[in-house]
Amino acid sequence: MAKINYTIATFGSHSALQILKGAKDEGFKTLIITLLDRKDFYQRFPFIDKIITVKNYSDFPEIEEKLVKENIILIPHGSIVAYLGLEKNKSMKLKYFGNKQVLDWEADRAKQREWLHKAEINLPKQFDNIDDVTYPVIVKSYGAAGGKGYFYAKNRQDFEDKIHHLKDAPFVIQEYVIGVTLYIHYFYSPLTKTIEIMSMDRRYETNVDSLGRIPLRGQEGLEIEPSYVVVGNSPLVLRESLLPEAYAMGERVIKASKELMGERGLFGPFCLETVITPDQKFFVIEISGRIVAGTNLFINGSPYSDLIYQEPMSTGRRVAREIEIAIKENKLGEILN
Ligand code: ATP
């Protein structure tokens, strides 16, 4: 693979290994920015050319001053958003793959719903007034990561008994959709204006995904509450008859993003987090506007990427491929922020 005079960089967490392996496979130089105590770990991987360590991610703006002068392209992932926060992400000066306008639409739950609603996506009902609620519901505090702090309520009494755990944190009350959870990983190319499904996963959440292993009889009297803390991801293939709607949802989300966020809208990797009900409808509980960690299952490609590519194509590698094509076609400005 020909060397390209650009370095692809990311922070040392989340999907960094996948992103940098994919970048190397596409002929880029690679850089990881990580905490000092992870240096030895990342050194194990020969596809990482350079490691820069920081004591704390809050020190990042200092090193950014130096990096900005080099040909470096940063690939954002969920941990970068979490470590630096929304404002620092937006004010970052490094070349950044993606459209930063999406960050505002994603971070605000109300805006996210407006976006998905415009895209004609089924959404779980949300209740503003406690007297209007139909049960069961899931109560979500703001800013909870990885499902931590969410609770399930089967009726008003159950809700009243549990709500004090959230203390004063703001929350939303959402219809609990009973079905199979499925996270669909898309890639939208702004260069070819096409959408691709790269892979799919299910999050494995404790303890909700294990409750079915204990019969109701065995649970009675134990007062086990479902919790939604993510511990891992497992693959799933979707019934083929549901695949056209999976593609169509992705397309509608992109179209709506262009109407709401300016011409470029959302591009690159994104994920629709869905629950599929017995009548085979997708309900979307959340959208992530970048690579999600579930794609790590598919460093060597997936059944879906295999339908499109003749070589192993992870989402990380697909990002690098897009950058490579943009460089060749002199369109880098179209995909960076
Ligand atoms: P955030 O990204 O805001 O931190 P999160 O990704 O931690 O959120 P969600 O994806 O919204 O959290 O939800 C976590 C889990 O809770 C889901 O994977 C799913 O199992 C469950 N869940 C969330 N919303 C619903 C719903 N409306 N109906 C049924 N289950 C839900």
Short mmCIF file of C-alpha atoms and ligand atoms in Angstrom, two decimals:
data_model
loop_
_atom_site.label_atom_id
_atom_site.label_comp_id
_atom_site.label_asym_id
_atom_site.label_seq_id
_atom_site.Cartn_x
_atom_site.Cartn_y
_atom_site.Cartn_z
CA MET A 1 0.00 0.00 0.00
CA ALA A 2 1.41 3.42 -0.94
CA LYS A 3 2.35 5.70 1.93
CA ILE A 4 0.18 8.76 2.19
CA ASN A 5 1.59 11.94 3.60
CA TYR A 6 -1.06 12.27 6.27
CA THR A 7 -1.24 10.88 9.77
CA ILE A 8 -4.47 9.54 11.18
CA ALA A 9 -4.75 10.12 14.91
CA THR A 10 -7.14 9.32 17.71
CA PHE A 11 -7.24 9.09 21.50
CA GLY A 12 -6.24 5.85 23.20
CA SER A 13 -9.57 4.30 24.14
CA HIS A 14 -12.95 3.13 22.73
CA SER A 15 -12.29 2.07 19.10
CA ALA A 16 -8.73 3.42 18.73
CA LEU A 17 -7.22 0.06 17.78
CA GLN A 18 -9.77 -0.52 15.04
CA ILE A 19 -9.40 3.04 13.68
CA LEU A 20 -5.60 2.92 13.57
CA LYS A 21 -5.40 -0.62 12.21
CA GLY A 22 -7.76 0.47 9.44
CA ALA A 23 -5.69 3.60 8.78
CA LYS A 24 -2.51 1.56 8.49
CA ASP A 25 -4.21 -0.93 6.14
CA GLU A 26 -5.05 2.04 3.91
CA GLY A 27 -1.45 3.30 3.90
CA PHE A 28 -1.59 6.13 6.44
CA LYS A 29 0.84 6.95 9.22
CA THR A 30 -0.81 6.55 12.60
CA LEU A 31 -0.66 8.37 15.92
CA ILE A 32 -2.27 7.68 19.26
CA ILE A 33 -2.69 10.25 22.01
CA THR A 34 -3.07 8.45 25.28
CA LEU A 35 -2.59 8.55 29.03
CA LEU A 36 0.86 7.67 30.33
CA ASP A 37 -0.25 4.40 31.92
CA ARG A 38 -1.59 3.06 28.61
CA LYS A 39 1.63 3.63 26.68
CA ASP A 40 2.94 0.08 27.22
CA PHE A 41 -0.37 -1.37 26.13
CA TYR A 42 -0.55 0.54 22.85
CA GLN A 43 3.11 -0.18 22.14
CA ARG A 44 2.15 -3.81 21.59
CA PHE A 45 0.55 -2.97 18.25
CA PRO A 46 2.91 -2.50 15.31
CA PHE A 47 0.36 -0.59 13.27
CA ILE A 48 0.68 2.35 15.66
CA ASP A 49 3.60 4.46 14.45
CA LYS A 50 3.72 7.08 17.17
CA ILE A 51 2.45 7.43 20.72
CA ILE A 52 2.06 10.77 22.46
CA THR A 53 1.25 10.61 26.15
CA VAL A 54 -0.55 13.14 28.30
CA LYS A 55 -0.98 13.12 32.08
CA ASN A 56 -4.54 14.14 31.68
CA TYR A 57 -6.75 14.70 28.66
CA SER A 58 -7.31 18.26 29.87
CA ASP A 59 -3.66 18.87 28.84
CA PHE A 60 -4.59 18.13 25.24
CA PRO A 61 -4.93 21.78 24.08
CA GLU A 62 -1.20 22.30 24.85
CA ILE A 63 -0.03 19.48 22.60
CA GLU A 64 -2.63 20.40 20.03
CA GLU A 65 -0.72 23.61 19.36
CA LYS A 66 2.19 21.54 18.04
CA LEU A 67 0.12 18.91 16.25
CA VAL A 68 -1.94 21.41 14.35
CA LYS A 69 1.07 22.35 12.21
CA GLU A 70 1.44 18.78 10.98
CA ASN A 71 -0.67 16.87 8.48
CA ILE A 72 -2.78 15.19 11.12
CA ILE A 73 -6.42 14.16 10.85
CA LEU A 74 -8.22 13.29 14.07
CA ILE A 75 -10.94 10.64 14.05
CA PRO A 76 -13.43 11.35 16.84
CA HIS A 77 -14.96 8.56 18.91
CA GLY A 78 -17.27 8.48 21.92
CA SER A 79 -14.49 8.72 24.49
CA ILE A 80 -13.05 11.86 22.89
CA VAL A 81 -16.42 13.54 23.23
CA ALA A 82 -16.67 12.32 26.84
CA TYR A 83 -13.10 13.29 27.83
CA LEU A 84 -13.03 16.75 26.30
CA GLY A 85 -16.69 17.73 26.54
CA LEU A 86 -18.83 19.31 23.87
CA GLU A 87 -17.29 22.78 23.82
CA LYS A 88 -13.67 21.60 23.64
CA ASN A 89 -14.59 19.21 20.86
CA LYS A 90 -16.11 22.03 18.93
CA SER A 91 -13.20 24.41 19.47
CA MET A 92 -10.56 21.82 18.57
CA LYS A 93 -8.24 23.13 15.91
CA LEU A 94 -6.90 19.83 14.59
CA LYS A 95 -8.33 18.63 11.30
CA TYR A 96 -11.36 16.63 12.39
CA PHE A 97 -13.19 13.99 10.37
CA GLY A 98 -16.90 14.78 10.45
CA ASN A 99 -19.29 17.67 10.79
CA LYS A 100 -19.09 19.28 14.22
CA GLN A 101 -22.56 20.75 13.86
CA VAL A 102 -23.89 17.26 14.48
CA LEU A 103 -22.54 17.39 18.05
CA ASP A 104 -25.16 19.91 19.14
CA TRP A 105 -28.00 17.91 17.62
CA GLU A 106 -26.83 14.77 19.28
CA ALA A 107 -26.09 16.14 22.72
CA ASP A 108 -29.53 17.64 23.23
CA ARG A 109 -32.19 14.95 23.69
CA ALA A 110 -34.97 17.23 22.44
CA LYS A 111 -33.03 18.14 19.29
CA GLN A 112 -32.20 14.50 18.71
CA ARG A 113 -35.90 13.63 18.78
CA GLU A 114 -36.71 16.51 16.43
CA TRP A 115 -34.13 15.18 13.99
CA LEU A 116 -35.36 11.57 14.16
CA HIS A 117 -38.96 12.68 13.98
CA LYS A 118 -38.21 14.62 10.82
CA ALA A 119 -36.64 11.45 9.43
CA GLU A 120 -39.93 9.60 10.08
CA ILE A 121 -38.34 7.22 12.52
CA ASN A 122 -40.51 5.50 15.15
CA LEU A 123 -39.63 6.84 18.58
CA PRO A 124 -40.68 5.60 22.02
CA LYS A 125 -43.30 7.91 23.48
CA GLN A 126 -41.97 10.46 25.91
CA PHE A 127 -44.07 11.87 28.74
CA ASP A 128 -43.86 15.42 30.03
CA ASN A 129 -46.54 15.02 32.63
CA ILE A 130 -46.51 12.20 35.15
CA ASP A 131 -50.31 11.97 35.04
CA ASP A 132 -50.23 11.12 31.32
CA VAL A 133 -47.84 8.19 31.61
CA THR A 134 -48.77 4.77 30.31
CA TYR A 135 -46.60 2.02 31.77
CA PRO A 136 -44.09 0.36 31.64
CA VAL A 137 -41.50 3.14 31.31
CA ILE A 138 -37.76 3.59 31.44
CA VAL A 139 -36.56 6.67 33.30
CA LYS A 140 -33.34 8.14 32.01
CA SER A 141 -31.26 10.68 33.84
CA TYR A 142 -29.34 13.13 31.67
CA GLY A 143 -25.67 12.52 31.12
CA ALA A 144 -25.79 8.92 32.35
CA ALA A 145 -23.25 6.99 30.32
CA GLY A 146 -23.66 3.41 29.27
CA GLY A 147 -27.17 3.05 30.67
CA LYS A 148 -26.01 3.58 34.26
CA GLY A 149 -28.61 5.14 36.52
CA TYR A 150 -31.60 4.29 34.31
CA PHE A 151 -34.54 2.58 35.92
CA TYR A 152 -37.60 0.64 34.85
CA ALA A 153 -41.04 1.32 36.33
CA LYS A 154 -44.03 -0.92 35.80
CA ASN A 155 -46.60 1.43 37.36
CA ARG A 156 -47.02 4.77 39.13
CA GLN A 157 -46.23 3.34 42.56
CA ASP A 158 -43.06 1.72 41.24
CA PHE A 159 -42.07 5.06 39.68
CA GLU A 160 -42.66 6.98 42.95
CA ASP A 161 -40.64 4.41 44.90
CA LYS A 162 -37.62 4.72 42.65
CA ILE A 163 -37.50 8.31 41.48
CA HIS A 164 -35.77 9.63 44.61
CA HIS A 165 -32.61 7.66 43.63
CA LEU A 166 -32.01 10.20 40.88
CA LYS A 167 -31.86 12.97 43.49
CA ASP A 168 -32.10 16.26 41.60
CA ALA A 169 -30.72 15.07 38.25
CA PRO A 170 -32.96 15.98 35.31
CA PHE A 171 -34.55 12.97 33.62
CA VAL A 172 -36.92 11.87 30.88
CA ILE A 173 -39.71 9.33 31.15
CA GLN A 174 -39.92 7.12 28.09
CA GLU A 175 -42.21 4.31 27.00
CA TYR A 176 -40.38 1.03 27.59
CA VAL A 177 -40.31 -0.71 24.23
CA ILE A 178 -40.32 -4.47 24.63
CA GLY A 179 -38.38 -6.14 21.86
CA VAL A 180 -34.93 -7.11 20.65
CA THR A 181 -32.27 -4.41 20.82
CA LEU A 182 -30.16 -3.98 17.71
CA TYR A 183 -27.48 -1.39 16.99
CA ILE A 184 -26.99 -0.71 13.29
CA HIS A 185 -23.63 0.69 12.19
CA TYR A 186 -23.83 2.85 9.08
CA PHE A 187 -21.36 4.77 6.96
CA TYR A 188 -22.49 7.60 4.76
CA SER A 189 -20.07 8.78 2.10
CA PRO A 190 -20.41 12.46 1.29
CA LEU A 191 -18.22 11.84 -1.78
CA THR A 192 -20.43 9.22 -3.44
CA LYS A 193 -23.60 10.15 -1.54
CA THR A 194 -24.29 6.54 -0.66
CA ILE A 195 -25.09 4.80 2.54
CA GLU A 196 -23.56 1.51 3.61
CA ILE A 197 -24.45 -0.78 6.49
CA MET A 198 -21.08 -1.85 7.84
CA SER A 199 -22.18 -4.14 10.65
CA MET A 200 -24.62 -4.64 13.52
CA ASP A 201 -24.34 -5.59 17.15
CA ARG A 202 -26.30 -6.08 20.30
CA ARG A 203 -25.09 -4.57 23.49
CA TYR A 204 -24.92 -6.99 26.34
CA GLU A 205 -26.25 -5.27 29.41
CA THR A 206 -26.18 -6.42 32.98
CA ASN A 207 -28.42 -7.49 34.44
CA VAL A 208 -31.31 -7.00 32.01
CA ASP A 209 -29.93 -9.44 29.45
CA SER A 210 -29.55 -12.18 32.03
CA LEU A 211 -32.89 -11.95 33.79
CA GLY A 212 -34.50 -14.34 31.32
CA ARG A 213 -32.14 -17.06 32.54
CA ILE A 214 -33.86 -17.17 35.89
CA PRO A 215 -37.48 -18.28 35.70
CA LEU A 216 -40.06 -15.93 37.20
CA ARG A 217 -40.56 -18.45 39.98
CA GLY A 218 -36.92 -18.07 40.95
CA GLN A 219 -37.07 -14.29 40.87
CA GLU A 220 -40.18 -13.90 42.98
CA GLY A 221 -39.49 -12.22 46.31
CA LEU A 222 -35.92 -11.28 45.37
CA GLU A 223 -36.80 -7.79 44.17
CA ILE A 224 -34.32 -7.89 41.30
CA GLU A 225 -34.44 -4.68 39.30
CA PRO A 226 -33.32 -4.59 35.66
CA SER A 227 -30.25 -2.45 35.05
CA TYR A 228 -28.73 -1.42 31.73
CA VAL A 229 -24.98 -1.21 32.27
CA VAL A 230 -23.13 -2.22 29.11
CA VAL A 231 -20.49 -4.89 29.57
CA GLY A 232 -19.88 -6.04 26.04
CA ASN A 233 -21.19 -6.45 22.53
CA SER A 234 -22.25 -9.45 20.53
CA PRO A 235 -22.98 -9.85 16.80
CA LEU A 236 -26.37 -10.41 15.27
CA VAL A 237 -27.56 -10.70 11.70
CA LEU A 238 -30.88 -9.20 10.85
CA ARG A 239 -33.62 -11.10 9.11
CA GLU A 240 -33.18 -10.17 5.45
CA SER A 241 -36.75 -8.93 5.08
CA LEU A 242 -35.97 -6.21 7.65
CA LEU A 243 -32.82 -5.06 5.90
CA PRO A 244 -34.50 -2.73 3.36
CA GLU A 245 -36.05 -0.71 6.18
CA ALA A 246 -32.69 -0.63 8.00
CA TYR A 247 -31.12 0.96 4.90
CA ALA A 248 -34.10 3.28 4.38
CA MET A 249 -33.93 4.54 7.97
CA GLY A 250 -30.27 5.44 7.51
CA GLU A 251 -31.06 7.32 4.32
CA ARG A 252 -33.88 9.26 5.93
CA VAL A 253 -31.66 10.23 8.86
CA ILE A 254 -29.04 11.60 6.46
CA LYS A 255 -31.63 13.49 4.42
CA ALA A 256 -33.12 15.06 7.56
CA SER A 257 -29.65 16.00 8.81
CA LYS A 258 -28.99 17.93 5.62
CA GLU A 259 -32.22 19.83 6.10
CA LEU A 260 -31.46 20.64 9.72
CA MET A 261 -27.70 21.09 9.89
CA GLY A 262 -26.79 22.72 6.64
CA GLU A 263 -25.79 21.21 3.34
CA ARG A 264 -23.26 18.71 4.65
CA GLY A 265 -25.40 17.24 7.41
CA LEU A 266 -24.22 14.05 9.06
CA PHE A 267 -21.59 11.99 7.27
CA GLY A 268 -19.12 9.22 8.06
CA PRO A 269 -19.97 6.52 10.59
CA PHE A 270 -23.11 6.67 12.70
CA CYS A 271 -25.32 4.27 14.59
CA LEU A 272 -29.03 3.86 15.14
CA GLU A 273 -29.77 2.17 18.42
CA THR A 274 -33.01 0.32 17.87
CA VAL A 275 -35.49 -1.98 19.56
CA ILE A 276 -37.43 -4.28 17.22
CA THR A 277 -40.95 -5.12 18.35
CA PRO A 278 -42.97 -8.30 17.60
CA ASP A 279 -44.75 -6.53 14.73
CA GLN A 280 -41.28 -6.03 13.20
CA LYS A 281 -41.07 -2.29 13.68
CA PHE A 282 -37.84 -0.53 14.53
CA PHE A 283 -37.99 1.97 17.37
CA VAL A 284 -34.93 4.15 17.69
CA ILE A 285 -33.83 4.95 21.22
CA GLU A 286 -30.74 6.93 20.31
CA ILE A 287 -28.49 8.02 17.47
CA SER A 288 -24.70 8.29 17.70
CA GLY A 289 -23.13 10.52 15.08
CA ARG A 290 -19.80 8.73 14.97
CA ILE A 291 -18.14 5.35 15.26
CA VAL A 292 -19.57 3.25 18.10
CA ALA A 293 -17.65 0.67 20.12
CA GLY A 294 -19.84 -2.20 18.83
CA THR A 295 -17.98 -1.92 15.52
CA ASN A 296 -14.92 -3.37 17.31
CA LEU A 297 -16.44 -6.78 16.77
CA PHE A 298 -15.80 -6.40 13.06
CA ILE A 299 -12.14 -5.43 12.66
CA ASN A 300 -12.02 -8.15 10.05
CA GLY A 301 -15.24 -7.07 8.34
CA SER A 302 -18.79 -8.33 8.81
CA PRO A 303 -21.38 -10.20 6.73
CA TYR A 304 -22.68 -6.79 5.67
CA SER A 305 -19.36 -5.19 4.72
CA ASP A 306 -18.54 -8.41 2.82
CA LEU A 307 -21.54 -7.75 0.61
CA ILE A 308 -19.97 -4.46 -0.47
CA TYR A 309 -16.20 -5.02 -0.30
CA GLN A 310 -13.91 -7.75 -1.56
CA GLU A 311 -11.58 -7.25 1.42
CA PRO A 312 -12.04 -7.05 5.18
CA MET A 313 -13.58 -3.63 5.79
CA SER A 314 -14.09 -2.39 9.33
CA THR A 315 -15.76 0.94 10.02
CA GLY A 316 -12.34 2.31 11.05
CA ARG A 317 -10.83 1.24 7.76
CA ARG A 318 -13.82 2.65 5.86
CA VAL A 319 -13.15 6.07 7.42
CA ALA A 320 -9.52 5.90 6.27
CA ARG A 321 -10.67 4.82 2.80
CA GLU A 322 -12.92 7.88 2.55
CA ILE A 323 -10.05 10.16 3.54
CA GLU A 324 -7.79 8.46 1.03
CA ILE A 325 -10.31 8.98 -1.77
CA ALA A 326 -10.85 12.61 -0.75
CA ILE A 327 -7.09 13.24 -0.86
CA LYS A 328 -6.84 11.72 -4.34
CA GLU A 329 -9.83 13.72 -5.60
CA ASN A 330 -8.69 16.91 -3.90
CA LYS A 331 -11.85 17.02 -1.80
CA LEU A 332 -10.42 16.86 1.70
CA GLY A 333 -12.14 20.10 2.61
CA GLU A 334 -15.50 18.41 2.12
CA ILE A 335 -14.96 15.82 4.82
CA LEU A 336 -13.01 17.71 7.48
CA ASN A 337 -14.01 20.28 10.03
P1 ATP B 1 -26.25 7.99 26.56
O1 ATP B 1 -25.56 7.77 25.23
O2 ATP B 1 -27.18 9.15 26.59
O3 ATP B 1 -25.33 7.92 27.72
P2 ATP B 1 -26.87 5.27 26.70
O4 ATP B 1 -26.32 4.89 25.38
O5 ATP B 1 -26.15 4.97 27.93
O6 ATP B 1 -27.26 6.78 26.69
P3 ATP B 1 -29.42 4.29 25.86
O7 ATP B 1 -28.80 3.70 24.66
O8 ATP B 1 -30.39 5.39 25.71
O9 ATP B 1 -28.31 4.70 26.89
O10 ATP B 1 -30.08 3.13 26.72
C1 ATP B 1 -29.32 2.12 27.37
C2 ATP B 1 -30.11 0.82 27.33
O11 ATP B 1 -31.37 1.00 27.97
C3 ATP B 1 -30.45 0.38 25.91
O12 ATP B 1 -29.41 -0.34 25.32
C4 ATP B 1 -31.67 -0.48 26.16
O13 ATP B 1 -31.36 -1.76 26.63
C5 ATP B 1 -32.36 0.26 27.28
N1 ATP B 1 -33.36 1.22 26.76
C6 ATP B 1 -33.20 2.54 26.54
N2 ATP B 1 -34.33 3.12 26.12
C7 ATP B 1 -35.25 2.14 26.07
C8 ATP B 1 -36.64 2.10 25.72
N3 ATP B 1 -37.30 3.20 25.36
N4 ATP B 1 -37.27 0.91 25.78
C9 ATP B 1 -36.62 -0.21 26.17
N5 ATP B 1 -35.33 -0.24 26.53
C10 ATP B 1 -34.64 0.92 26.47
#
